Amino acid sequence: MNNMDIFVGGQWQQGRGPEMQSRFPGDNQVIATLNSASLEDVEDAVIAADMAWRMPSWRNLPAHQRAAILYKVSRLIDENCEALTQLQTLDNGKPWAEARGLVMSAAATARYFAAVCEVSGGELPPRRQPELMTISTYQPIGVIAAITPWNSPIASDMQKIAPAIAAGNAVILKPAEATPLISLKLAELFEQAGLPSGLLSVLPGKGSIVGDALVRHPLVKKISFTGGTNTGRQLAHIAADKLITTSLELGGKSPTIVLSDADLDIAAHGVCYGIFSSMGQACIAGSRLFVAKDIYSSFMEKLTQLTRNLIIGDPRQERVHLGPLISPSHRDSVRNYVEQAVQQGGKIRIGGTAPADPVLQDGNYFLPTIIEGLNNQSTVCQEEIFGPVLVVMPFDDEDDLIQQANDSVYGLAAGIWTKDYTRAFKLADALDVGTVWVNTYKVFSISTPFGGFKESGIGREKGLESLKAYMQQKSLFLALNPQPNRWCE
């Protein structure tokens, strides 16, 4: 690819910040060079966004006409599915099948919020006084700062842009520094769909410069962030100082639980997918596994064999299960966690190193890894690794199991494998997490809210309520039989 422009206030232009490169994680070769956004670009984008969302032509646009734009974006994504899949794979090394699923998810998200936009309305609270009627309405917030991660950019981008646009706002998207390409392409599709100029900007660059300037700008009225907990905490402080709302989807250290009555084949396949898909680079990755003692040996044999059969390689090829990690430094971080686990007494059952295949030496590959022999207090059980590393622990007491599963600063997701749904419901109720999967894992519905407990975040994405998260509520009081107020006499 040649040098690329960025999208500032509805205009394609060269960024005024430092040069940045996008590299394919499979071999670390440069696939695109562009200039990042500057502080001046941030200022221009915010000013344009604030003007655009206030324009009567947008503020007064009927909901079904805003929906029409999102429907068209959805169709454009479908029409360009293969090209977008290829770009997503180049951008972050996601295997082809997973990348295609993310592209299709983005199209579905645009369709869903188009439909929600058309049918959502205000509320008519119950009348408490015969002579008074009250109406509750929803209005846009204004300029939204949307900051997205590198692990699933097109899906994460759309989960913020679609409801914000459906609600009548303007959006400034700051994609992860490592993955700007798919976000810029998405801006092009919104432009083709007829979104008025200024309502969407895409500003690639460093979070410490571009992101910080964006969220601190006085005209930005909401922060929507998906990423690490430490950054989320900093953004929450900024939002608190500005008295604006936030949606924060942060880290996770999700427990998966295999009970003694589980179908071992179904559970093994689900656990394997839950941790090793996306190379473990997912906030919901099932990275802590608790297995009932009486089935531990037989279950681990199945899981180990499945892991051994996983294909690691160039993500552009079919039938590859695991591609590369996002960068050399991230691979080093994953390796360091594994070495630390061994130092603390852990035993590597499988994996634990980069693959020996010379074809993969230039990429950021790491073998799917299973570690045994540690307890829940170990570093690799308490800290988010964000890689293909699973720590397995046997249990024989369910009360102790619940205590261990909840013994984490995170509370994003969990998985339960059992044939007894009554037991599953009780266990799910006891887990301090925002999402629980039973006999499945890492499946989603755009109509079902998603978010975390504890340090895994604030607020929810997806579902009807996520549209209202990008709106502010206004109450109207209407006198049905106006009379002079006698207090004044």
GROMACS .gro file of C-alpha atoms in nm:
model
  489
    1MET     CA    1   0.000   0.000   0.000
    2ASN     CA    2   0.109   0.359  -0.060
    3ASN     CA    3   0.106   0.645   0.186
    4MET     CA    4  -0.243   0.690   0.322
    5ASP     CA    5  -0.456   0.982   0.429
    6ILE     CA    6  -0.655   1.003   0.749
    7PHE     CA    7  -1.017   1.119   0.785
    8VAL     CA    8  -1.052   1.453   0.965
    9GLY     CA    9  -1.387   1.624   0.993
   10GLY     CA   10  -1.517   1.461   0.677
   11GLN     CA   11  -1.202   1.537   0.475
   12TRP     CA   12  -0.932   1.296   0.358
   13GLN     CA   13  -0.594   1.455   0.424
   14GLN     CA   14  -0.242   1.371   0.527
   15GLY     CA   15  -0.203   1.356   0.901
   16ARG     CA   16   0.008   1.631   1.052
   17GLY     CA   17   0.165   1.405   1.314
   18PRO     CA   18   0.470   1.175   1.300
   19GLU     CA   19   0.495   0.901   1.038
   20MET     CA   20   0.365   0.562   1.147
   21GLN     CA   21   0.375   0.220   0.985
   22SER     CA   22   0.131  -0.066   0.978
   23ARG     CA   23   0.300  -0.407   0.980
   24PHE     CA   24   0.165  -0.752   0.904
   25PRO     CA   25   0.226  -0.954   1.224
   26GLY     CA   26   0.286  -1.269   1.020
   27ASP     CA   27   0.626  -1.145   0.900
   28ASN     CA   28   0.650  -0.789   1.038
   29GLN     CA   29   0.675  -0.642   0.689
   30VAL     CA   30   0.541  -0.289   0.637
   31ILE     CA   31   0.207  -0.292   0.458
   32ALA     CA   32   0.124   0.077   0.483
   33THR     CA   33   0.283   0.405   0.582
   34LEU     CA   34   0.086   0.706   0.697
   35ASN     CA   35   0.122   1.019   0.901
   36SER     CA   36  -0.057   1.000   1.232
   37ALA     CA   37  -0.299   1.263   1.353
   38SER     CA   38  -0.160   1.570   1.526
   39LEU     CA   39  -0.304   1.787   1.801
   40GLU     CA   40  -0.420   2.023   1.527
   41ASP     CA   41  -0.602   1.736   1.358
   42VAL     CA   42  -0.774   1.653   1.686
   43GLU     CA   43  -0.885   2.013   1.724
   44ASP     CA   44  -1.014   2.030   1.367
   45ALA     CA   45  -1.200   1.700   1.401
   46VAL     CA   46  -1.368   1.800   1.728
   47ILE     CA   47  -1.473   2.144   1.599
   48ALA     CA   48  -1.615   1.987   1.282
   49ALA     CA   49  -1.796   1.719   1.484
   50ASP     CA   50  -1.949   1.971   1.722
   51MET     CA   51  -2.077   2.181   1.431
   52ALA     CA   52  -2.204   1.876   1.240
   53TRP     CA   53  -2.415   1.720   1.515
   54ARG     CA   54  -2.576   2.055   1.595
   55MET     CA   55  -2.681   2.119   1.234
   56PRO     CA   56  -3.062   2.116   1.206
   57SER     CA   57  -3.028   1.899   0.897
   58TRP     CA   58  -2.884   1.627   1.123
   59ARG     CA   59  -3.049   1.696   1.459
   60ASN     CA   60  -3.393   1.711   1.300
   61LEU     CA   61  -3.336   1.423   1.062
   62PRO     CA   62  -3.609   1.161   1.117
   63ALA     CA   63  -3.481   0.843   1.280
   64HIS     CA   64  -3.567   0.627   0.980
   65GLN     CA   65  -3.338   0.841   0.763
   66ARG     CA   66  -3.048   0.796   1.006
   67ALA     CA   67  -3.131   0.427   0.995
   68ALA     CA   68  -3.111   0.432   0.615
   69ILE     CA   69  -2.746   0.535   0.636
   70LEU     CA   70  -2.666   0.245   0.868
   71TYR     CA   71  -2.854   0.001   0.646
   72LYS     CA   72  -2.646   0.118   0.351
   73VAL     CA   73  -2.323   0.078   0.550
   74SER     CA   74  -2.428  -0.276   0.632
   75ARG     CA   75  -2.486  -0.352   0.264
   76LEU     CA   76  -2.151  -0.203   0.168
   77ILE     CA   77  -1.974  -0.419   0.426
   78ASP     CA   78  -2.148  -0.728   0.289
   79GLU     CA   79  -2.054  -0.632  -0.067
   80ASN     CA   80  -1.690  -0.578   0.031
   81CYS     CA   81  -1.668  -0.869   0.274
   82GLU     CA   82  -1.371  -1.048   0.117
   83ALA     CA   83  -1.161  -0.733   0.075
   84LEU     CA   84  -1.239  -0.624   0.431
   85THR     CA   85  -1.150  -0.970   0.561
   86GLN     CA   86  -0.815  -0.955   0.386
   87LEU     CA   87  -0.748  -0.608   0.528
   88GLN     CA   88  -0.843  -0.717   0.880
   89THR     CA   89  -0.607  -1.014   0.856
   90LEU     CA   90  -0.322  -0.795   0.733
   91ASP     CA   91  -0.396  -0.537   1.001
   92ASN     CA   92  -0.370  -0.764   1.306
   93GLY     CA   93  -0.290  -1.121   1.196
   94LYS     CA   94  -0.635  -1.260   1.271
   95PRO     CA   95  -0.687  -1.595   1.091
   96TRP     CA   96  -0.903  -1.562   0.782
   97ALA     CA   97  -1.212  -1.737   0.918
   98GLU     CA   98  -1.214  -1.529   1.237
   99ALA     CA   99  -1.152  -1.207   1.047
  100ARG     CA  100  -1.443  -1.284   0.816
  101GLY     CA  101  -1.665  -1.344   1.118
  102LEU     CA  102  -1.573  -1.001   1.256
  103VAL     CA  103  -1.656  -0.836   0.925
  104MET     CA  104  -1.996  -1.006   0.917
  105SER     CA  105  -2.049  -0.904   1.280
  106ALA     CA  106  -1.985  -0.540   1.190
  107ALA     CA  107  -2.247  -0.559   0.914
  108ALA     CA  108  -2.497  -0.717   1.155
  109THR     CA  109  -2.427  -0.448   1.415
  110ALA     CA  110  -2.502  -0.171   1.166
  111ARG     CA  111  -2.828  -0.344   1.069
  112TYR     CA  112  -2.931  -0.397   1.430
  113PHE     CA  113  -2.885  -0.035   1.534
  114ALA     CA  114  -3.055   0.083   1.217
  115ALA     CA  115  -3.359  -0.122   1.322
  116VAL     CA  116  -3.336  -0.008   1.685
  117CYS     CA  117  -3.306   0.352   1.570
  118GLU     CA  118  -3.631   0.325   1.373
  119VAL     CA  119  -3.842   0.182   1.656
  120SER     CA  120  -3.697   0.355   1.962
  121GLY     CA  121  -3.885   0.646   2.110
  122GLY     CA  122  -3.962   0.832   2.426
  123GLU     CA  123  -4.170   0.720   2.721
  124LEU     CA  124  -4.500   0.824   2.874
  125PRO     CA  125  -4.467   0.781   3.253
  126PRO     CA  126  -4.786   0.700   3.449
  127ARG     CA  127  -4.990   1.009   3.531
  128ARG     CA  128  -4.987   1.097   3.900
  129GLN     CA  129  -5.204   1.408   3.866
  130PRO     CA  130  -5.511   1.441   3.638
  131GLU     CA  131  -5.417   1.790   3.522
  132LEU     CA  132  -5.053   1.701   3.440
  133MET     CA  133  -4.894   1.488   3.170
  134THR     CA  134  -4.524   1.399   3.161
  135ILE     CA  135  -4.318   1.283   2.865
  136SER     CA  136  -3.966   1.144   2.872
  137THR     CA  137  -3.759   1.196   2.557
  138TYR     CA  138  -3.403   1.110   2.451
  139GLN     CA  139  -3.161   1.340   2.274
  140PRO     CA  140  -2.805   1.299   2.146
  141ILE     CA  141  -2.514   1.378   2.376
  142GLY     CA  142  -2.293   1.547   2.117
  143VAL     CA  143  -1.933   1.460   2.030
  144ILE     CA  144  -1.831   1.106   2.123
  145ALA     CA  145  -1.468   0.997   2.165
  146ALA     CA  146  -1.451   0.629   2.066
  147ILE     CA  147  -1.123   0.448   2.138
  148THR     CA  148  -1.089   0.090   2.014
  149PRO     CA  149  -0.834  -0.194   2.054
  150TRP     CA  150  -0.626  -0.383   1.801
  151ASN     CA  151  -0.757  -0.734   1.862
  152SER     CA  152  -1.099  -0.704   1.688
  153PRO     CA  153  -1.101  -0.357   1.533
  154ILE     CA  154  -1.382  -0.365   1.277
  155ALA     CA  155  -1.628  -0.521   1.522
  156SER     CA  156  -1.523  -0.295   1.810
  157ASP     CA  157  -1.538   0.013   1.587
  158MET     CA  158  -1.891  -0.062   1.472
  159GLN     CA  159  -2.016  -0.140   1.824
  160LYS     CA  160  -1.938   0.222   1.911
  161ILE     CA  161  -2.001   0.407   1.585
  162ALA     CA  162  -2.338   0.249   1.499
  163PRO     CA  163  -2.530   0.325   1.821
  164ALA     CA  164  -2.369   0.668   1.851
  165ILE     CA  165  -2.471   0.766   1.497
  166ALA     CA  166  -2.814   0.607   1.540
  167ALA     CA  167  -2.863   0.826   1.847
  168GLY     CA  168  -2.778   1.140   1.650
  169ASN     CA  169  -2.425   1.209   1.771
  170ALA     CA  170  -2.093   1.275   1.598
  171VAL     CA  171  -1.807   1.028   1.651
  172ILE     CA  172  -1.432   1.070   1.655
  173LEU     CA  173  -1.269   0.728   1.636
  174LYS     CA  174  -0.916   0.676   1.768
  175PRO     CA  175  -0.816   0.326   1.652
  176ALA     CA  176  -0.530   0.133   1.808
  177GLU     CA  177  -0.192   0.247   1.683
  178ALA     CA  178  -0.117  -0.103   1.551
  179THR     CA  179  -0.436  -0.139   1.343
  180PRO     CA  180  -0.541   0.182   1.164
  181LEU     CA  181  -0.622   0.036   0.822
  182ILE     CA  182  -0.960  -0.127   0.877
  183SER     CA  183  -1.089   0.178   1.069
  184LEU     CA  184  -0.995   0.412   0.784
  185LYS     CA  185  -1.168   0.180   0.539
  186LEU     CA  186  -1.479   0.188   0.756
  187ALA     CA  187  -1.479   0.568   0.737
  188GLU     CA  188  -1.473   0.537   0.359
  189LEU     CA  189  -1.782   0.314   0.368
  190PHE     CA  190  -1.971   0.558   0.592
  191GLU     CA  191  -1.883   0.836   0.350
  192GLN     CA  192  -2.012   0.628   0.057
  193ALA     CA  193  -2.331   0.560   0.252
  194GLY     CA  194  -2.406   0.934   0.271
  195LEU     CA  195  -2.317   1.018   0.632
  196PRO     CA  196  -2.299   1.400   0.644
  197SER     CA  197  -1.952   1.550   0.659
  198GLY     CA  198  -1.803   1.602   1.004
  199LEU     CA  199  -2.005   1.336   1.183
  200LEU     CA  200  -1.720   1.083   1.168
  201SER     CA  201  -1.344   1.126   1.193
  202VAL     CA  202  -1.075   0.857   1.221
  203LEU     CA  203  -0.755   0.973   1.390
  204PRO     CA  204  -0.476   0.713   1.405
  205GLY     CA  205  -0.185   0.778   1.640
  206LYS     CA  206  -0.049   0.723   1.987
  207GLY     CA  207  -0.303   0.702   2.265
  208SER     CA  208  -0.081   0.912   2.491
  209ILE     CA  209  -0.095   1.199   2.239
  210VAL     CA  210  -0.399   1.172   2.012
  211GLY     CA  211  -0.624   0.984   2.253
  212ASP     CA  212  -0.533   1.202   2.549
  213ALA     CA  213  -0.598   1.526   2.360
  214LEU     CA  214  -0.926   1.390   2.230
  215VAL     CA  215  -1.075   1.283   2.563
  216ARG     CA  216  -0.963   1.602   2.738
  217HIS     CA  217  -1.118   1.832   2.479
  218PRO     CA  218  -1.401   2.034   2.638
  219LEU     CA  219  -1.637   1.968   2.346
  220VAL     CA  220  -1.612   1.590   2.385
  221LYS     CA  221  -1.914   1.483   2.593
  222LYS     CA  222  -1.872   1.105   2.623
  223ILE     CA  223  -1.582   0.858   2.622
  224SER     CA  224  -1.637   0.505   2.493
  225PHE     CA  225  -1.328   0.288   2.539
  226THR     CA  226  -1.235  -0.074   2.494
  227GLY     CA  227  -0.890  -0.176   2.612
  228GLY     CA  228  -0.668  -0.223   2.916
  229THR     CA  229  -0.785  -0.161   3.270
  230ASN     CA  230  -0.505   0.082   3.358
  231THR     CA  231  -0.590   0.307   3.064
  232GLY     CA  232  -0.960   0.274   3.143
  233ARG     CA  233  -0.895   0.391   3.497
  234GLN     CA  234  -0.712   0.700   3.367
  235LEU     CA  235  -0.998   0.778   3.130
  236ALA     CA  236  -1.249   0.743   3.414
  237HIS     CA  237  -1.058   1.009   3.609
  238ILE     CA  238  -1.065   1.244   3.310
  239ALA     CA  239  -1.436   1.184   3.263
  240ALA     CA  240  -1.501   1.246   3.632
  241ASP     CA  241  -1.317   1.579   3.618
  242LYS     CA  242  -1.526   1.680   3.315
  243LEU     CA  243  -1.850   1.536   3.458
  244ILE     CA  244  -1.915   1.336   3.140
  245THR     CA  245  -2.025   0.975   3.099
  246THR     CA  246  -1.808   0.679   3.003
  247SER     CA  247  -1.850   0.330   2.867
  248LEU     CA  248  -1.546   0.120   2.959
  249GLU     CA  249  -1.495  -0.238   2.845
  250LEU     CA  250  -1.169  -0.344   3.007
  251GLY     CA  251  -0.959  -0.650   3.089
  252GLY     CA  252  -1.050  -0.999   3.197
  253LYS     CA  253  -0.915  -1.316   3.352
  254SER     CA  254  -1.212  -1.536   3.284
  255PRO     CA  255  -1.263  -1.869   3.462
  256THR     CA  256  -1.400  -2.172   3.281
  257ILE     CA  257  -1.536  -2.459   3.488
  258VAL     CA  258  -1.576  -2.822   3.387
  259LEU     CA  259  -1.800  -3.013   3.628
  260SER     CA  260  -1.780  -3.387   3.671
  261ASP     CA  261  -2.100  -3.455   3.474
  262ALA     CA  262  -1.997  -3.251   3.169
  263ASP     CA  263  -1.981  -3.398   2.821
  264LEU     CA  264  -1.603  -3.409   2.800
  265ASP     CA  265  -1.585  -3.387   2.423
  266ILE     CA  266  -1.808  -3.079   2.407
  267ALA     CA  267  -1.627  -2.921   2.702
  268ALA     CA  268  -1.278  -2.986   2.561
  269HIS     CA  269  -1.366  -2.833   2.227
  270GLY     CA  270  -1.527  -2.532   2.397
  271VAL     CA  271  -1.238  -2.472   2.635
  272CYS     CA  272  -0.988  -2.503   2.350
  273TYR     CA  273  -1.176  -2.249   2.140
  274GLY     CA  274  -1.233  -2.018   2.437
  275ILE     CA  275  -0.864  -1.970   2.510
  276PHE     CA  276  -0.678  -2.033   2.185
  277SER     CA  277  -0.898  -1.866   1.922
  278SER     CA  278  -0.772  -1.519   1.836
  279MET     CA  279  -0.438  -1.641   1.974
  280GLY     CA  280  -0.579  -1.574   2.320
  281GLN     CA  281  -0.579  -1.203   2.242
  282ALA     CA  282  -0.929  -1.144   2.373
  283CYS     CA  283  -1.051  -0.982   2.692
  284ILE     CA  284  -1.297  -1.271   2.734
  285ALA     CA  285  -1.040  -1.548   2.677
  286GLY     CA  286  -1.108  -1.837   2.916
  287SER     CA  287  -0.758  -1.831   3.061
  288ARG     CA  288  -0.823  -1.996   3.400
  289LEU     CA  289  -0.958  -2.350   3.386
  290PHE     CA  290  -1.102  -2.535   3.686
  291VAL     CA  291  -1.166  -2.907   3.629
  292ALA     CA  292  -1.337  -3.149   3.869
  293LYS     CA  293  -1.074  -3.381   4.019
  294ASP     CA  294  -1.252  -3.705   3.931
  295ILE     CA  295  -1.244  -3.629   3.558
  296TYR     CA  296  -0.922  -3.428   3.552
  297SER     CA  297  -0.699  -3.692   3.392
  298SER     CA  298  -0.940  -3.797   3.117
  299PHE     CA  299  -1.042  -3.440   3.038
  300MET     CA  300  -0.685  -3.317   3.014
  301GLU     CA  301  -0.597  -3.595   2.773
  302LYS     CA  302  -0.874  -3.476   2.540
  303LEU     CA  303  -0.783  -3.110   2.576
  304THR     CA  304  -0.413  -3.174   2.522
  305GLN     CA  305  -0.478  -3.374   2.207
  306LEU     CA  306  -0.702  -3.102   2.066
  307THR     CA  307  -0.436  -2.844   2.143
  308ARG     CA  308  -0.167  -3.057   1.980
  309ASN     CA  309  -0.374  -3.077   1.661
  310LEU     CA  310  -0.419  -2.701   1.627
  311ILE     CA  311  -0.260  -2.555   1.314
  312ILE     CA  312  -0.044  -2.249   1.367
  313GLY     CA  313   0.066  -2.055   1.062
  314ASP     CA  314   0.009  -1.777   0.812
  315PRO     CA  315  -0.338  -1.639   0.895
  316ARG     CA  316  -0.409  -1.578   0.527
  317GLN     CA  317  -0.417  -1.952   0.462
  318GLU     CA  318  -0.727  -2.164   0.510
  319ARG     CA  319  -0.759  -2.406   0.801
  320VAL     CA  320  -0.513  -2.213   1.021
  321HIS     CA  321  -0.631  -2.201   1.382
  322LEU     CA  322  -0.370  -1.967   1.531
  323GLY     CA  323  -0.195  -1.681   1.359
  324PRO     CA  324   0.069  -1.449   1.503
  325LEU     CA  325   0.050  -1.226   1.807
  326ILE     CA  326   0.021  -0.856   1.734
  327SER     CA  327   0.387  -0.757   1.778
  328PRO     CA  328   0.732  -0.887   1.877
  329SER     CA  329   0.711  -0.703   2.209
  330HIS     CA  330   0.377  -0.864   2.288
  331ARG     CA  331   0.517  -1.209   2.208
  332ASP     CA  332   0.804  -1.134   2.446
  333SER     CA  333   0.551  -1.040   2.714
  334VAL     CA  334   0.365  -1.370   2.671
  335ARG     CA  335   0.693  -1.564   2.683
  336ASN     CA  336   0.793  -1.381   3.003
  337TYR     CA  337   0.466  -1.481   3.170
  338VAL     CA  338   0.526  -1.845   3.080
  339GLU     CA  339   0.881  -1.831   3.216
  340GLN     CA  340   0.753  -1.671   3.536
  341ALA     CA  341   0.496  -1.949   3.573
  342VAL     CA  342   0.771  -2.210   3.550
  343GLN     CA  343   0.976  -2.022   3.809
  344GLN     CA  344   0.675  -2.030   4.043
  345GLY     CA  345   0.646  -2.409   4.010
  346GLY     CA  346   0.425  -2.446   3.704
  347LYS     CA  347   0.468  -2.738   3.468
  348ILE     CA  348   0.418  -2.690   3.095
  349ARG     CA  349   0.197  -2.966   2.962
  350ILE     CA  350   0.220  -2.845   2.602
  351GLY     CA  351   0.362  -2.543   2.417
  352GLY     CA  352   0.547  -2.276   2.607
  353THR     CA  353   0.771  -2.153   2.325
  354ALA     CA  354   0.769  -2.003   1.980
  355PRO     CA  355   0.723  -2.264   1.704
  356ALA     CA  356   1.038  -2.420   1.558
  357ASP     CA  357   0.913  -2.400   1.199
  358PRO     CA  358   1.164  -2.178   1.012
  359VAL     CA  359   0.883  -2.052   0.788
  360LEU     CA  360   0.734  -1.875   1.090
  361GLN     CA  361   1.055  -1.724   1.230
  362ASP     CA  362   0.990  -1.371   1.102
  363GLY     CA  363   0.644  -1.354   1.256
  364ASN     CA  364   0.518  -1.311   1.612
  365TYR     CA  365   0.407  -1.669   1.664
  366PHE     CA  366   0.374  -1.854   1.995
  367LEU     CA  367   0.255  -2.208   2.053
  368PRO     CA  368  -0.074  -2.270   2.236
  369THR     CA  369   0.033  -2.339   2.593
  370ILE     CA  370  -0.119  -2.529   2.886
  371ILE     CA  371   0.031  -2.492   3.234
  372GLU     CA  372  -0.045  -2.712   3.535
  373GLY     CA  373   0.073  -2.725   3.896
  374LEU     CA  374  -0.010  -2.370   4.004
  375ASN     CA  375  -0.275  -2.226   4.231
  376ASN     CA  376  -0.505  -1.933   4.174
  377GLN     CA  377  -0.269  -1.694   4.355
  378SER     CA  378   0.004  -1.733   4.094
  379THR     CA  379   0.090  -1.440   3.872
  380VAL     CA  380  -0.042  -1.605   3.556
  381CYS     CA  381  -0.379  -1.661   3.726
  382GLN     CA  382  -0.411  -1.305   3.851
  383GLU     CA  383  -0.275  -1.098   3.562
  384GLU     CA  384  -0.411  -1.075   3.209
  385ILE     CA  385  -0.162  -1.233   2.969
  386PHE     CA  386  -0.359  -1.168   2.648
  387GLY     CA  387  -0.206  -1.463   2.473
  388PRO     CA  388  -0.257  -1.837   2.409
  389VAL     CA  389  -0.179  -1.947   2.765
  390LEU     CA  390  -0.414  -2.158   2.976
  391VAL     CA  391  -0.361  -2.237   3.345
  392VAL     CA  392  -0.543  -2.550   3.467
  393MET     CA  393  -0.638  -2.628   3.828
  394PRO     CA  394  -0.830  -2.927   3.968
  395PHE     CA  395  -1.106  -2.880   4.229
  396ASP     CA  396  -1.319  -3.104   4.448
  397ASP     CA  397  -1.522  -2.855   4.652
  398GLU     CA  398  -1.778  -2.632   4.481
  399ASP     CA  399  -1.780  -2.361   4.749
  400ASP     CA  400  -1.403  -2.335   4.725
  401LEU     CA  401  -1.434  -2.333   4.346
  402ILE     CA  402  -1.665  -2.030   4.355
  403GLN     CA  403  -1.431  -1.849   4.591
  404GLN     CA  404  -1.133  -1.914   4.363
  405ALA     CA  405  -1.320  -1.825   4.044
  406ASN     CA  406  -1.425  -1.493   4.201
  407ASP     CA  407  -1.079  -1.427   4.344
  408SER     CA  408  -0.977  -1.182   4.073
  409VAL     CA  409  -0.988  -0.808   4.023
  410TYR     CA  410  -1.163  -0.885   3.695
  411GLY     CA  411  -1.520  -0.991   3.632
  412LEU     CA  412  -1.583  -1.002   3.261
  413ALA     CA  413  -1.693  -1.354   3.167
  414ALA     CA  414  -1.702  -1.720   3.268
  415GLY     CA  415  -1.786  -2.059   3.120
  416ILE     CA  416  -1.959  -2.359   3.279
  417TRP     CA  417  -1.968  -2.711   3.136
  418THR     CA  418  -2.229  -2.944   3.282
  419LYS     CA  419  -2.539  -3.144   3.186
  420ASP     CA  420  -2.721  -3.020   3.497
  421TYR     CA  421  -2.873  -2.682   3.410
  422THR     CA  422  -3.015  -2.632   3.759
  423ARG     CA  423  -2.662  -2.658   3.894
  424ALA     CA  424  -2.537  -2.434   3.613
  425PHE     CA  425  -2.789  -2.158   3.698
  426LYS     CA  426  -2.692  -2.164   4.067
  427LEU     CA  427  -2.323  -2.153   3.981
  428ALA     CA  428  -2.373  -1.877   3.724
  429ASP     CA  429  -2.559  -1.671   3.982
  430ALA     CA  430  -2.267  -1.702   4.224
  431LEU     CA  431  -2.001  -1.587   3.976
  432ASP     CA  432  -1.911  -1.217   3.984
  433VAL     CA  433  -1.897  -1.166   3.608
  434GLY     CA  434  -2.099  -0.985   3.343
  435THR     CA  435  -2.141  -1.279   3.104
  436VAL     CA  436  -2.172  -1.652   3.172
  437TRP     CA  437  -2.172  -1.912   2.896
  438VAL     CA  438  -2.312  -2.259   2.970
  439ASN     CA  439  -2.197  -2.545   2.745
  440THR     CA  440  -2.064  -2.293   2.494
  441TYR     CA  441  -1.813  -2.011   2.499
  442LYS     CA  442  -1.726  -1.688   2.323
  443VAL     CA  443  -2.051  -1.657   2.130
  444PHE     CA  444  -2.237  -1.327   2.111
  445SER     CA  445  -2.564  -1.166   2.016
  446ILE     CA  446  -2.577  -0.798   1.925
  447SER     CA  447  -2.916  -0.781   2.099
  448THR     CA  448  -2.772  -0.901   2.432
  449PRO     CA  449  -2.586  -0.650   2.654
  450PHE     CA  450  -2.217  -0.715   2.716
  451GLY     CA  451  -1.988  -0.573   2.984
  452GLY     CA  452  -1.804  -0.652   3.303
  453PHE     CA  453  -1.808  -0.637   3.680
  454LYS     CA  454  -1.530  -0.502   3.902
  455GLU     CA  455  -1.221  -0.383   3.712
  456SER     CA  456  -1.353  -0.526   3.387
  457GLY     CA  457  -1.547  -0.212   3.314
  458ILE     CA  458  -1.841   0.022   3.345
  459GLY     CA  459  -2.153   0.024   3.130
  460ARG     CA  460  -2.273  -0.212   2.859
  461GLU     CA  461  -2.238  -0.241   2.485
  462LYS     CA  462  -2.489  -0.409   2.253
  463GLY     CA  463  -2.860  -0.439   2.314
  464LEU     CA  464  -3.132  -0.175   2.328
  465GLU     CA  465  -2.980  -0.002   2.628
  466SER     CA  466  -2.655   0.070   2.447
  467LEU     CA  467  -2.841   0.312   2.218
  468LYS     CA  468  -2.963   0.504   2.522
  469ALA     CA  469  -2.606   0.508   2.654
  470TYR     CA  470  -2.532   0.751   2.370
  471MET     CA  471  -2.828   0.973   2.457
  472GLN     CA  472  -2.938   1.200   2.739
  473GLN     CA  473  -3.286   1.194   2.886
  474LYS     CA  474  -3.517   1.493   2.906
  475SER     CA  475  -3.849   1.518   3.093
  476LEU     CA  476  -4.138   1.737   2.980
  477PHE     CA  477  -4.423   1.845   3.211
  478LEU     CA  478  -4.741   1.954   3.031
  479ALA     CA  479  -5.025   2.128   3.214
  480LEU     CA  480  -5.353   1.997   3.070
  481ASN     CA  481  -5.568   2.260   3.239
  482PRO     CA  482  -5.349   2.566   3.288
  483GLN     CA  483  -5.444   2.785   3.585
  484PRO     CA  484  -5.277   3.085   3.751
  485ASN     CA  485  -5.046   2.983   4.031
  486ARG     CA  486  -5.219   3.127   4.342
  487TRP     CA  487  -4.895   3.131   4.538
  488CYS     CA  488  -4.812   3.458   4.369
  489GLU     CA  489  -5.119   3.635   4.506
   0.00000   0.00000   0.00000
